[in-house]
XYZ file of N, CA and C in Angstrom:
741
model
N 87.066 -58.712 81.779
C 85.912 -57.637 82.794
C 84.699 -58.395 82.225
N 83.788 -58.956 83.418
C 82.668 -59.062 83.392
C 82.030 -58.097 83.233
N 80.488 -57.834 83.071
C 79.190 -56.556 83.323
C 78.799 -57.436 83.710
N 77.757 -57.052 84.122
C 75.836 -57.271 85.105
C 75.711 -56.260 84.390
N 74.441 -56.210 84.205
C 73.187 -55.641 82.842
C 71.327 -56.296 83.284
N 72.479 -56.907 84.760
C 70.539 -57.344 85.364
C 70.145 -56.227 85.611
N 68.454 -56.511 85.368
C 67.916 -55.784 85.929
C 67.593 -54.796 84.486
N 68.597 -54.872 83.623
C 68.471 -53.297 82.603
C 67.892 -54.493 81.464
N 66.995 -53.170 80.591
C 66.205 -53.759 79.129
C 67.260 -53.115 78.191
N 67.140 -53.689 77.063
C 67.675 -52.659 75.666
C 67.149 -53.524 74.396
N 66.733 -52.423 73.415
C 66.429 -52.367 71.957
C 67.945 -52.680 71.401
N 68.896 -53.545 70.404
C 69.280 -53.594 69.573
C 68.841 -53.919 67.854
N 69.126 -52.489 67.170
C 68.254 -52.359 65.683
C 69.967 -53.085 64.858
N 69.208 -54.291 63.912
C 70.233 -54.937 63.348
C 70.761 -56.021 63.481
N 69.955 -56.585 64.441
C 70.555 -57.589 65.968
C 70.455 -58.740 64.893
N 70.139 -59.473 63.749
C 70.125 -60.374 63.328
C 71.490 -61.668 62.908
N 72.030 -60.675 62.643
C 73.470 -61.591 61.996
C 74.391 -60.551 62.239
N 76.038 -60.773 62.695
C 76.593 -59.627 62.630
C 77.217 -58.879 64.064
N 77.386 -57.857 63.792
C 77.972 -57.000 65.018
C 76.278 -57.078 65.863
N 75.148 -56.631 65.280
C 74.027 -56.903 66.165
C 73.879 -57.935 66.596
N 74.216 -58.590 66.342
C 73.690 -60.621 66.615
C 74.970 -60.518 68.057
N 75.859 -60.124 67.663
C 76.630 -60.040 68.656
C 76.681 -59.578 70.485
N 75.942 -58.229 69.901
C 75.121 -57.085 70.965
C 74.549 -57.837 71.720
N 73.816 -58.551 70.604
C 71.912 -59.374 71.257
C 72.727 -60.737 72.412
N 74.107 -61.337 72.172
C 74.165 -62.092 72.518
C 74.901 -61.779 74.607
N 75.882 -60.750 74.195
C 77.220 -60.679 74.883
C 75.512 -59.547 76.122
N 74.783 -58.422 75.183
C 73.599 -58.369 76.028
C 73.333 -58.955 76.761
N 73.142 -60.277 76.709
C 71.380 -61.790 77.312
C 73.165 -62.366 78.308
N 74.370 -62.450 78.366
C 75.197 -63.329 79.056
C 74.705 -62.565 80.115
N 74.836 -61.016 80.333
C 74.681 -60.278 81.094
C 74.653 -60.289 81.877
N 72.869 -60.741 81.557
C 71.503 -60.607 81.973
C 70.472 -59.365 81.825
N 70.775 -58.806 80.984
C 70.324 -58.295 79.792
C 68.472 -58.375 79.832
N 68.117 -57.775 79.432
C 66.180 -58.851 78.779
C 66.811 -57.302 77.308
N 66.529 -57.983 76.018
C 66.668 -57.379 74.894
C 65.406 -57.604 73.972
N 65.130 -56.571 73.384
C 63.978 -56.408 71.746
C 65.271 -56.500 71.117
N 64.918 -58.122 70.122
C 66.475 -58.360 69.230
C 65.412 -57.967 67.637
N 65.665 -56.314 66.986
C 64.644 -56.223 66.390
C 65.378 -56.485 64.317
N 64.780 -56.365 63.659
C 66.049 -56.465 62.369
C 64.929 -57.210 61.477
N 64.715 -56.275 60.093
C 64.260 -56.756 58.835
C 64.209 -57.515 58.628
N 65.092 -58.678 58.918
C 64.559 -61.009 58.186
C 64.270 -61.111 60.202
N 63.250 -60.706 59.634
C 62.273 -61.240 61.160
C 62.492 -63.009 61.442
N 62.488 -63.526 60.573
C 63.094 -65.508 60.896
C 63.669 -65.483 61.779
N 64.894 -64.713 61.158
C 66.590 -64.694 61.784
C 65.809 -63.970 63.362
N 65.900 -63.104 63.825
C 65.107 -61.971 64.640
C 65.023 -63.087 65.885
N 64.208 -64.089 64.747
C 63.331 -65.203 65.398
C 63.614 -66.250 66.483
N 65.322 -66.926 64.724
C 65.748 -67.643 65.435
C 66.632 -67.599 66.265
N 66.988 -66.621 65.978
C 68.204 -66.168 67.168
C 67.985 -65.898 69.331
N 66.179 -65.296 68.922
C 65.816 -65.263 70.265
C 65.578 -66.913 71.371
N 65.059 -67.251 70.056
C 65.304 -68.884 69.994
C 66.171 -69.450 70.361
N 66.808 -69.783 70.462
C 68.910 -70.010 71.328
C 68.683 -69.216 72.269
N 68.756 -68.012 72.385
C 69.640 -66.954 73.028
C 68.350 -67.577 74.458
N 67.137 -67.907 74.396
C 65.658 -68.053 75.210
C 64.912 -66.444 75.839
N 64.145 -66.777 76.181
C 63.046 -65.603 77.139
C 63.678 -64.414 76.624
N 64.259 -64.124 77.265
C 64.930 -62.520 77.787
C 65.368 -61.932 76.556
N 65.117 -62.715 74.925
C 65.367 -62.574 73.862
C 63.875 -62.289 73.829
N 64.292 -60.807 72.608
C 62.772 -60.278 72.649
C 62.745 -60.073 70.894
N 62.123 -61.039 70.041
C 62.656 -61.143 68.388
C 62.004 -59.904 68.210
N 61.697 -58.762 66.716
C 60.749 -57.414 66.407
C 61.096 -57.411 64.762
N 59.814 -57.662 64.135
C 60.223 -57.818 62.772
C 60.203 -55.792 62.562
N 61.017 -55.323 61.686
C 60.906 -54.226 60.994
C 62.167 -53.104 60.566
N 61.786 -52.117 59.842
C 63.079 -51.841 58.756
C 62.387 -50.805 59.508
N 63.948 -49.494 59.887
C 64.553 -48.404 61.021
C 63.886 -47.801 59.552
N 63.977 -47.551 58.966
C 63.820 -46.265 57.480
C 62.606 -45.449 57.659
N 61.392 -46.477 58.178
C 60.159 -46.475 58.644
C 60.027 -46.171 60.000
N 59.743 -44.447 60.372
C 59.338 -44.032 61.720
C 58.371 -44.649 62.670
N 57.737 -45.014 61.808
C 56.059 -45.477 62.481
C 56.655 -46.526 63.113
N 57.078 -47.760 62.186
C 58.168 -49.086 62.505
C 58.754 -48.971 63.682
N 59.565 -47.663 64.165
C 60.662 -47.484 64.909
C 59.719 -46.939 66.103
N 59.042 -45.993 66.058
C 58.302 -46.329 67.686
C 57.779 -47.429 67.645
N 56.686 -48.028 67.363
C 56.319 -49.472 67.223
C 56.832 -50.242 68.264
N 58.881 -50.548 67.534
C 59.575 -51.051 68.028
C 59.748 -49.948 69.585
N 59.948 -49.723 69.818
C 59.822 -48.802 71.048
C 59.060 -48.836 72.724
N 57.993 -49.027 71.469
C 56.481 -49.240 72.110
C 56.330 -50.140 72.427
N 56.245 -51.367 71.644
C 57.132 -53.113 71.632
C 57.643 -53.582 73.009
N 58.931 -52.596 73.391
C 59.634 -53.393 74.014
C 59.246 -52.605 75.289
N 58.925 -51.977 75.648
C 58.248 -50.694 76.855
C 57.397 -51.822 77.263
N 56.265 -52.408 76.371
C 55.133 -53.476 76.975
C 55.411 -54.583 77.673
N 56.995 -55.156 76.758
C 56.801 -56.426 77.039
C 57.564 -56.526 78.346
N 58.636 -55.331 78.230
C 59.870 -55.294 79.151
C 59.532 -55.175 80.450
N 58.223 -54.003 79.966
C 58.253 -52.988 81.875
C 59.048 -51.695 81.299
N 59.672 -51.090 80.619
C 60.676 -49.646 80.065
C 61.985 -50.276 79.148
N 62.914 -48.849 78.903
C 63.472 -49.433 78.210
C 64.870 -48.011 79.032
N 66.039 -49.288 78.860
C 67.527 -48.182 80.169
C 68.356 -48.341 78.919
N 68.893 -49.036 77.807
C 69.704 -49.529 77.230
C 69.067 -49.095 75.317
N 70.561 -48.634 74.456
C 69.799 -48.989 73.298
C 71.125 -49.284 71.927
N 71.383 -50.195 71.394
C 72.058 -49.921 69.783
C 71.847 -50.093 68.841
N 72.241 -48.532 68.268
C 71.215 -48.760 67.187
C 72.305 -49.162 65.970
N 72.589 -50.048 65.543
C 73.246 -50.715 64.470
C 73.096 -50.718 63.161
N 71.624 -51.067 62.415
C 71.168 -51.232 61.354
C 72.353 -50.700 60.528
N 71.881 -51.254 59.461
C 72.496 -50.447 58.192
C 73.021 -51.629 56.749
N 72.894 -50.493 55.779
C 73.482 -50.493 54.676
C 74.599 -50.591 54.823
N 75.519 -50.467 53.558
C 76.427 -50.719 52.696
C 76.188 -49.437 51.228
N 75.448 -49.866 50.919
C 74.753 -49.565 49.117
C 75.787 -49.503 48.072
N 75.835 -49.091 47.210
C 76.169 -49.000 45.582
C 77.538 -48.451 45.787
N 78.499 -48.640 44.734
C 79.723 -48.336 44.306
C 80.318 -48.226 43.591
N 79.444 -46.304 44.004
C 80.029 -45.728 42.141
C 80.703 -44.134 43.015
N 80.823 -43.042 41.400
C 81.537 -41.914 42.129
C 80.254 -41.089 42.317
N 80.892 -39.996 43.126
C 79.002 -39.160 42.934
C 78.329 -38.387 42.005
N 78.954 -38.677 41.063
C 78.153 -37.850 40.395
C 76.955 -38.545 39.597
N 77.433 -39.947 39.238
C 77.077 -41.010 38.660
C 76.279 -41.849 39.856
N 75.719 -41.640 40.551
C 75.449 -42.525 42.519
C 73.617 -41.603 41.509
N 73.539 -42.349 42.550
C 71.984 -42.707 41.554
C 70.650 -42.111 42.407
N 69.505 -40.843 43.180
C 69.285 -40.707 43.714
C 68.235 -41.479 44.270
N 68.065 -42.877 44.376
C 67.265 -43.879 44.406
C 68.033 -43.476 45.799
N 69.153 -44.496 45.697
C 70.767 -45.576 45.784
C 70.552 -44.416 47.162
N 71.131 -43.148 46.465
C 71.009 -41.790 48.154
C 70.613 -41.545 48.564
N 69.100 -42.044 48.587
C 68.131 -41.388 49.804
C 67.704 -43.102 50.406
N 68.015 -44.079 50.126
C 68.194 -45.359 50.105
C 68.879 -45.568 51.186
N 70.422 -45.583 51.142
C 71.384 -45.047 52.252
C 70.996 -44.842 53.430
N 70.712 -43.332 52.657
C 70.958 -42.477 53.576
C 69.354 -42.648 54.808
N 68.442 -43.209 54.386
C 67.565 -43.845 55.015
C 67.562 -44.417 56.143
N 68.414 -45.004 55.813
C 68.731 -46.616 57.254
C 69.832 -46.110 57.608
N 70.912 -45.497 57.320
C 71.940 -45.500 58.288
C 72.206 -44.093 58.877
N 71.235 -43.378 58.676
C 71.268 -42.201 59.163
C 69.988 -41.298 59.525
N 68.737 -41.530 58.037
C 67.258 -41.827 59.122
C 67.526 -42.571 59.927
N 67.461 -43.329 60.363
C 66.860 -44.529 60.982
C 67.694 -44.541 62.366
N 68.648 -44.061 62.546
C 69.648 -43.641 63.605
C 68.737 -42.877 64.259
N 68.360 -41.545 63.019
C 67.674 -40.436 64.381
C 66.664 -41.186 65.180
N 65.529 -42.048 64.173
C 63.927 -42.185 64.420
C 63.932 -43.271 65.678
N 65.476 -43.931 65.851
C 65.434 -44.222 66.939
C 66.068 -44.004 67.947
N 66.816 -42.853 68.336
C 66.895 -42.307 68.807
C 65.314 -40.584 69.347
N 65.450 -40.818 68.464
C 63.529 -39.551 68.970
C 63.324 -40.373 69.464
N 62.565 -41.588 69.912
C 61.740 -42.502 69.873
C 62.515 -43.113 71.457
N 63.944 -43.891 71.234
C 63.993 -44.152 73.048
C 64.176 -43.271 73.307
N 65.070 -42.215 73.578
C 65.319 -41.160 74.730
C 64.411 -40.906 74.803
N 62.479 -40.521 74.987
C 61.989 -39.930 76.016
C 61.740 -41.473 76.139
N 61.748 -42.685 76.023
C 61.584 -44.121 77.066
C 62.668 -44.892 77.448
N 64.111 -44.039 77.506
C 65.279 -43.985 78.628
C 65.269 -42.709 79.122
N 64.860 -41.922 79.364
C 64.384 -41.294 80.396
C 63.715 -41.241 81.408
N 62.383 -41.450 80.560
C 61.422 -41.966 81.727
C 61.832 -42.920 82.536
N 62.464 -43.397 82.613
C 62.578 -45.522 83.800
C 64.096 -44.320 84.614
N 64.485 -43.407 84.014
C 65.293 -42.729 85.233
C 66.557 -42.665 84.713
N 66.871 -43.227 83.055
C 68.091 -42.425 82.744
C 69.664 -43.824 81.933
N 70.107 -44.365 81.146
C 70.639 -44.624 80.718
C 71.640 -44.653 79.747
N 71.845 -45.388 78.704
C 73.664 -44.956 77.395
C 72.574 -46.121 75.877
N 72.986 -45.840 74.685
C 73.140 -45.431 73.499
C 74.141 -45.190 72.888
N 74.585 -46.964 71.957
C 75.386 -46.446 71.476
C 75.092 -46.633 69.390
N 75.402 -45.828 68.613
C 75.349 -45.296 67.595
C 76.203 -46.382 67.082
N 75.843 -47.336 66.045
C 77.090 -47.940 64.794
C 77.302 -46.629 64.150
N 79.218 -46.300 64.064
C 79.111 -45.944 62.856
C 80.085 -46.916 62.478
N 81.093 -46.154 62.020
C 82.253 -46.713 61.297
C 83.384 -46.001 61.049
N 84.591 -46.543 60.497
C 85.838 -45.627 60.425
C 85.295 -44.781 59.024
N 84.029 -45.484 58.585
C 84.430 -43.899 57.568
C 82.864 -42.466 58.282
N 82.969 -42.916 59.606
C 82.687 -41.440 59.595
C 83.558 -40.634 59.687
N 84.769 -41.192 59.823
C 85.924 -40.243 60.069
C 86.489 -39.668 59.338
N 86.770 -40.992 58.232
C 87.540 -41.199 57.383
C 86.638 -41.786 55.685
N 87.146 -41.241 54.655
C 86.232 -40.967 52.685
C 87.023 -42.325 52.439
N 85.496 -42.533 51.676
C 86.278 -44.047 50.432
C 85.407 -43.654 49.354
N 86.850 -43.276 48.626
C 86.109 -43.841 46.518
C 85.114 -44.307 46.958
N 83.542 -44.114 45.882
C 82.917 -44.779 45.658
C 82.134 -44.380 46.818
N 81.694 -44.824 47.676
C 80.658 -44.630 48.600
C 79.912 -42.825 48.878
N 80.432 -42.215 48.354
C 79.334 -40.650 48.469
C 78.416 -41.279 49.757
N 77.413 -41.679 49.181
C 76.220 -42.264 50.332
C 76.744 -42.026 51.620
N 76.661 -43.604 51.357
C 77.323 -44.473 53.115
C 78.294 -43.085 54.495
N 79.654 -42.900 53.313
C 79.885 -41.851 53.934
C 79.740 -40.713 55.478
N 78.931 -40.094 54.030
C 77.768 -38.939 54.093
C 76.844 -38.858 55.693
N 76.788 -40.531 55.307
C 75.182 -41.490 56.924
C 76.410 -41.468 58.326
N 77.156 -42.000 57.474
C 78.628 -41.620 58.805
C 79.075 -40.680 59.517
N 80.039 -40.034 58.979
C 79.834 -38.781 59.226
C 78.478 -38.005 60.264
N 77.560 -37.933 59.184
C 76.244 -37.784 60.442
C 76.055 -37.453 60.863
N 75.604 -39.233 61.349
C 75.402 -40.136 63.097
C 76.218 -39.706 63.835
N 77.951 -39.145 63.583
C 78.981 -38.860 64.615
C 78.602 -37.817 64.986
N 78.354 -36.837 63.741
C 77.993 -35.171 64.295
C 76.461 -35.259 65.267
N 75.673 -36.176 64.600
C 74.461 -35.966 65.746
C 74.178 -36.801 66.909
N 75.245 -37.910 66.692
C 75.724 -38.103 67.877
C 76.076 -37.130 69.297
N 77.237 -37.050 68.691
C 77.869 -35.920 69.936
C 76.717 -34.505 70.311
N 75.881 -34.189 68.790
C 74.881 -33.304 69.326
C 74.347 -33.916 70.509
N 73.649 -35.058 70.811
C 72.533 -36.141 70.895
C 72.893 -35.657 72.568
N 74.140 -35.983 72.971
C 75.090 -36.295 73.970
C 75.242 -35.039 75.209
N 75.718 -33.941 74.082
C 75.069 -33.043 74.950
C 73.864 -32.339 75.422
N 73.196 -32.551 74.324
C 71.164 -32.514 75.108
C 70.586 -33.018 76.581
N 71.478 -34.449 76.691
C 70.915 -35.085 77.912
C 72.062 -36.367 78.248
N 73.096 -35.353 78.555
C 74.002 -35.725 79.688
C 73.208 -35.932 80.823
N 73.644 -34.599 81.221
C 73.077 -33.762 82.329
C 71.488 -34.512 82.540
N 70.314 -35.092 82.269
C 70.129 -35.904 82.715
C 70.346 -37.259 82.649
N 71.282 -38.091 82.538
C 71.553 -39.141 82.963
C 71.330 -40.405 81.950
N 71.346 -39.691 80.506
C 71.691 -40.477 79.302
C 73.009 -40.271 78.617
N 73.451 -41.024 78.623
C 75.352 -41.270 77.425
C 75.074 -42.082 76.306
N 75.110 -40.577 74.997
C 75.082 -41.229 74.078
C 76.401 -40.833 73.663
N 76.924 -42.134 72.757
C 78.234 -42.613 71.650
C 78.409 -43.060 70.875
N 79.440 -43.111 70.241
C 79.113 -43.851 68.657
C 80.698 -45.237 68.664
N 80.296 -46.116 68.440
C 81.508 -46.877 67.984
C 81.473 -46.849 66.460
N 82.845 -46.333 65.768
C 83.383 -46.584 64.438
C 84.501 -48.236 64.366
N 83.531 -49.259 64.029
C 83.662 -50.374 63.482
C 85.003 -49.989 62.247
N 86.508 -50.998 62.254
C 86.890 -51.097 61.283
C 86.474 -51.959 59.805
N 86.924 -52.804 58.845
C 86.444 -53.741 58.318
C 86.134 -54.940 58.392
N 85.506 -55.408 59.166
C 84.650 -56.481 60.202
C 84.583 -58.176 59.295
N 84.381 -58.875 59.982
C 84.252 -60.607 58.842
C 83.128 -60.329 59.106
N 82.135 -60.007 58.869
C 81.312 -60.863 58.935
C 80.500 -60.923 57.990
N 79.221 -61.694 57.802
C 78.755 -62.023 56.367
C 78.506 -61.124 55.929
N 78.832 -59.958 55.867
C 78.407 -58.809 55.202
C 79.650 -59.246 53.847
N 80.709 -59.407 54.555
C 81.713 -60.310 53.563
C 81.955 -61.546 52.264
N 80.867 -61.979 53.054
C 80.857 -63.462 52.117
C 80.921 -63.308 50.754
N 81.178 -64.118 49.712
C 81.471 -63.965 48.190
C 82.530 -62.949 48.168
N 82.694 -62.126 48.513
C 84.499 -61.037 48.820
C 85.528 -62.282 48.164
N 86.119 -62.118 46.942
C 87.145 -63.097 46.088
C 88.042 -62.761 46.961
N 89.241 -63.978 47.413
C 89.893 -64.086 48.016
C 91.293 -62.604 48.024
N 91.771 -61.968 46.557
C 92.384 -61.037 46.212
C 92.272 -59.298 47.068
N 90.323 -59.096 47.099
C 89.461 -58.138 47.742
C 89.848 -58.627 48.519
N 89.569 -59.643 49.715
C 89.328 -59.453 51.620
C 91.067 -59.730 51.425
N 92.226 -59.868 51.348
C 93.607 -60.131 51.323
C 93.812 -57.470 51.448
N 93.051 -57.157 49.934
C 93.456 -56.029 50.338
C 93.133 -55.637 51.189
N 91.646 -55.758 51.759
C 91.043 -55.384 53.532
C 91.964 -55.253 54.498
N 92.700 -56.751 54.561
C 93.219 -56.914 55.426
C 94.391 -55.779 55.539
N 95.011 -55.637 53.909
C 96.755 -54.905 54.426
C 96.466 -53.834 54.746
N 95.072 -53.324 55.022
C 94.926 -51.684 55.403
C 94.738 -51.661 56.781
N 94.355 -52.659 57.888
C 94.563 -52.761 59.440
C 96.373 -53.595 59.582
N 96.935 -52.090 60.152
C 97.213 -52.554 60.751
C 98.281 -53.705 61.198
N 97.056 -53.398 62.243
C 97.014 -54.871 63.291
C 96.930 -56.603 61.541
N 96.606 -56.161 60.870
C 97.668 -57.336 59.801
C 96.191 -58.771 59.556
N 94.866 -57.777 60.205
C 93.568 -59.322 60.445
C 92.741 -57.827 60.115
N 91.717 -58.830 59.525
C 90.163 -57.865 59.883
C 89.607 -58.009 61.657
N 88.470 -57.608 61.530
C 88.216 -57.221 63.169
C 86.585 -58.260 63.710
N 86.503 -58.588 65.098
C 85.818 -59.403 64.577
C 84.203 -58.817 65.179
N 83.167 -59.305 64.542
C 82.107 -58.829 65.708
C 81.839 -58.744 67.021
N 82.255 -59.721 67.958
C 83.235 -59.703 69.371
C 83.484 -58.674 69.909
N 84.632 -58.961 69.231
C 85.134 -57.129 69.458
C 84.737 -56.075 69.272
N 83.816 -55.826 68.353
C 82.940 -54.271 68.606
C 82.028 -54.547 69.454
N 81.694 -55.874 69.837
C 79.861 -56.087 71.108
C 81.183 -55.813 72.123
N 81.499 -56.197 72.236
C 82.828 -55.754 74.118
C 82.504 -54.211 74.101
N 83.650 -53.866 73.364
C 83.907 -52.339 73.458
C 82.162 -51.879 73.372
N 80.909 -51.902 72.721
C 79.512 -50.972 72.254
C 78.987 -51.605 73.701
N 79.206 -53.271 74.800
C 78.351 -53.408 75.816
C 79.022 -52.841 76.863
N 80.467 -52.334 77.211
C 81.237 -51.651 77.816
C 81.076 -50.571 77.776
N 80.118 -49.946 76.959
C 79.792 -48.306 76.762
C 78.868 -48.045 77.143
N 77.782 -48.945 77.159
C 76.487 -49.034 78.154
C 75.968 -49.085 79.151
N 77.394 -50.150 80.064
C 78.081 -50.014 81.297
C 77.828 -48.379 82.080
N 77.396 -48.820 83.088
C 78.224 -48.227 83.708
C 79.166 -47.756 84.905
N 80.637 -49.205 83.852
C 81.619 -48.903 83.714
C 82.633 -48.175 82.843
N 81.116 -47.359 81.943
C 81.833 -46.637 81.407
C 80.828 -44.913 81.745
N 80.902 -44.650 82.694
C 79.711 -43.534 83.424
C 79.951 -42.602 83.028
N 81.538 -42.084 83.073
C 81.877 -40.878 82.609
C 82.963 -40.528 80.942
N 82.411 -41.177 80.048
C 82.025 -41.460 78.554
C 80.671 -40.839 78.302
N 80.821 -40.128 77.822
C 79.247 -39.611 76.279
C 80.163 -38.381 75.021
N 79.286 -38.587 74.070
C 79.608 -37.963 73.505
C 80.546 -38.554 72.828
N 81.228 -39.321 72.882
C 82.602 -39.656 72.411
C 82.241 -40.761 70.689
N 83.319 -40.704 69.979
C 83.454 -41.624 68.876
C 84.112 -42.739 69.230
N 84.546 -43.940 69.302
C 85.621 -44.735 69.358
C 85.482 -46.201 68.891
N 87.071 -46.016 68.147
C 87.457 -46.469 66.484
C 87.501 -48.468 67.010
N 87.402 -49.134 66.865
C 87.602 -50.553 67.009
C 88.233 -51.427 65.504
N 89.390 -50.449 64.975
C 89.248 -50.763 63.401
C 91.045 -51.327 63.497
N 91.171 -51.976 64.820
C 93.150 -52.451 63.987
C 94.777 -51.124 63.737
N 94.130 -50.215 63.902
C 94.755 -49.613 63.343
C 95.018 -48.917 62.052
N 93.913 -48.962 61.136
C 93.097 -48.198 60.519
C 93.473 -46.792 60.144
N 92.823 -46.191 61.251
C 92.525 -44.780 60.534
C 93.551 -44.209 61.872
N 95.001 -44.993 62.052
C 96.018 -44.639 62.443
C 97.076 -43.889 61.620
N 96.884 -44.926 60.522
C 97.352 -44.351 59.099
C 98.030 -43.001 58.653
């Protein structure tokens, strides 16, 4: 299914690798102009160079609300508006039992995975409404609806992200802004580089599809939800998990 996003302006956070990079590539292929934001400014710049002038790099940390505000303002100033957003930036965090979880690590994980999405929507929403409406996709996880031992901060953030998405959708859908969440299973991205073969096989075994997902598969659903082909979809949480959650 081909998408035509010509004339649309998008911002993607966590854009320089993995799912974010795949989203940027597919949005650009569909004709959108994209602000590719990432904490790794060099990687974002390399991606923009590879894709051409319709992709603009931006270095920023989503846990800094002033940086997020500047990101949206920069997008509007350079491209002339904002129609679409993918709030994808995220981190994994430490693997420790809840009572042993360090307070600074708890705040670090929520600062990126939850607060960063809130900050992004806070500044994206007015900009999108100013152009007449559009769509936002927040990147959750299968752990937005499932638990995972040793990951209290990550699981809490992704559950909260799903709830925040639904609340925002109720607030803005009648004004032409659709907001949805996507919940990937374990995806074969650079985040898994260095994992030993036994641990990798263990992750694969959790997915009835018999493999991990790809960033392109997650990006395909994300871009569909951003498009007018999904015009009656809002406030929803969509899994891309190879059957993980069906067990």
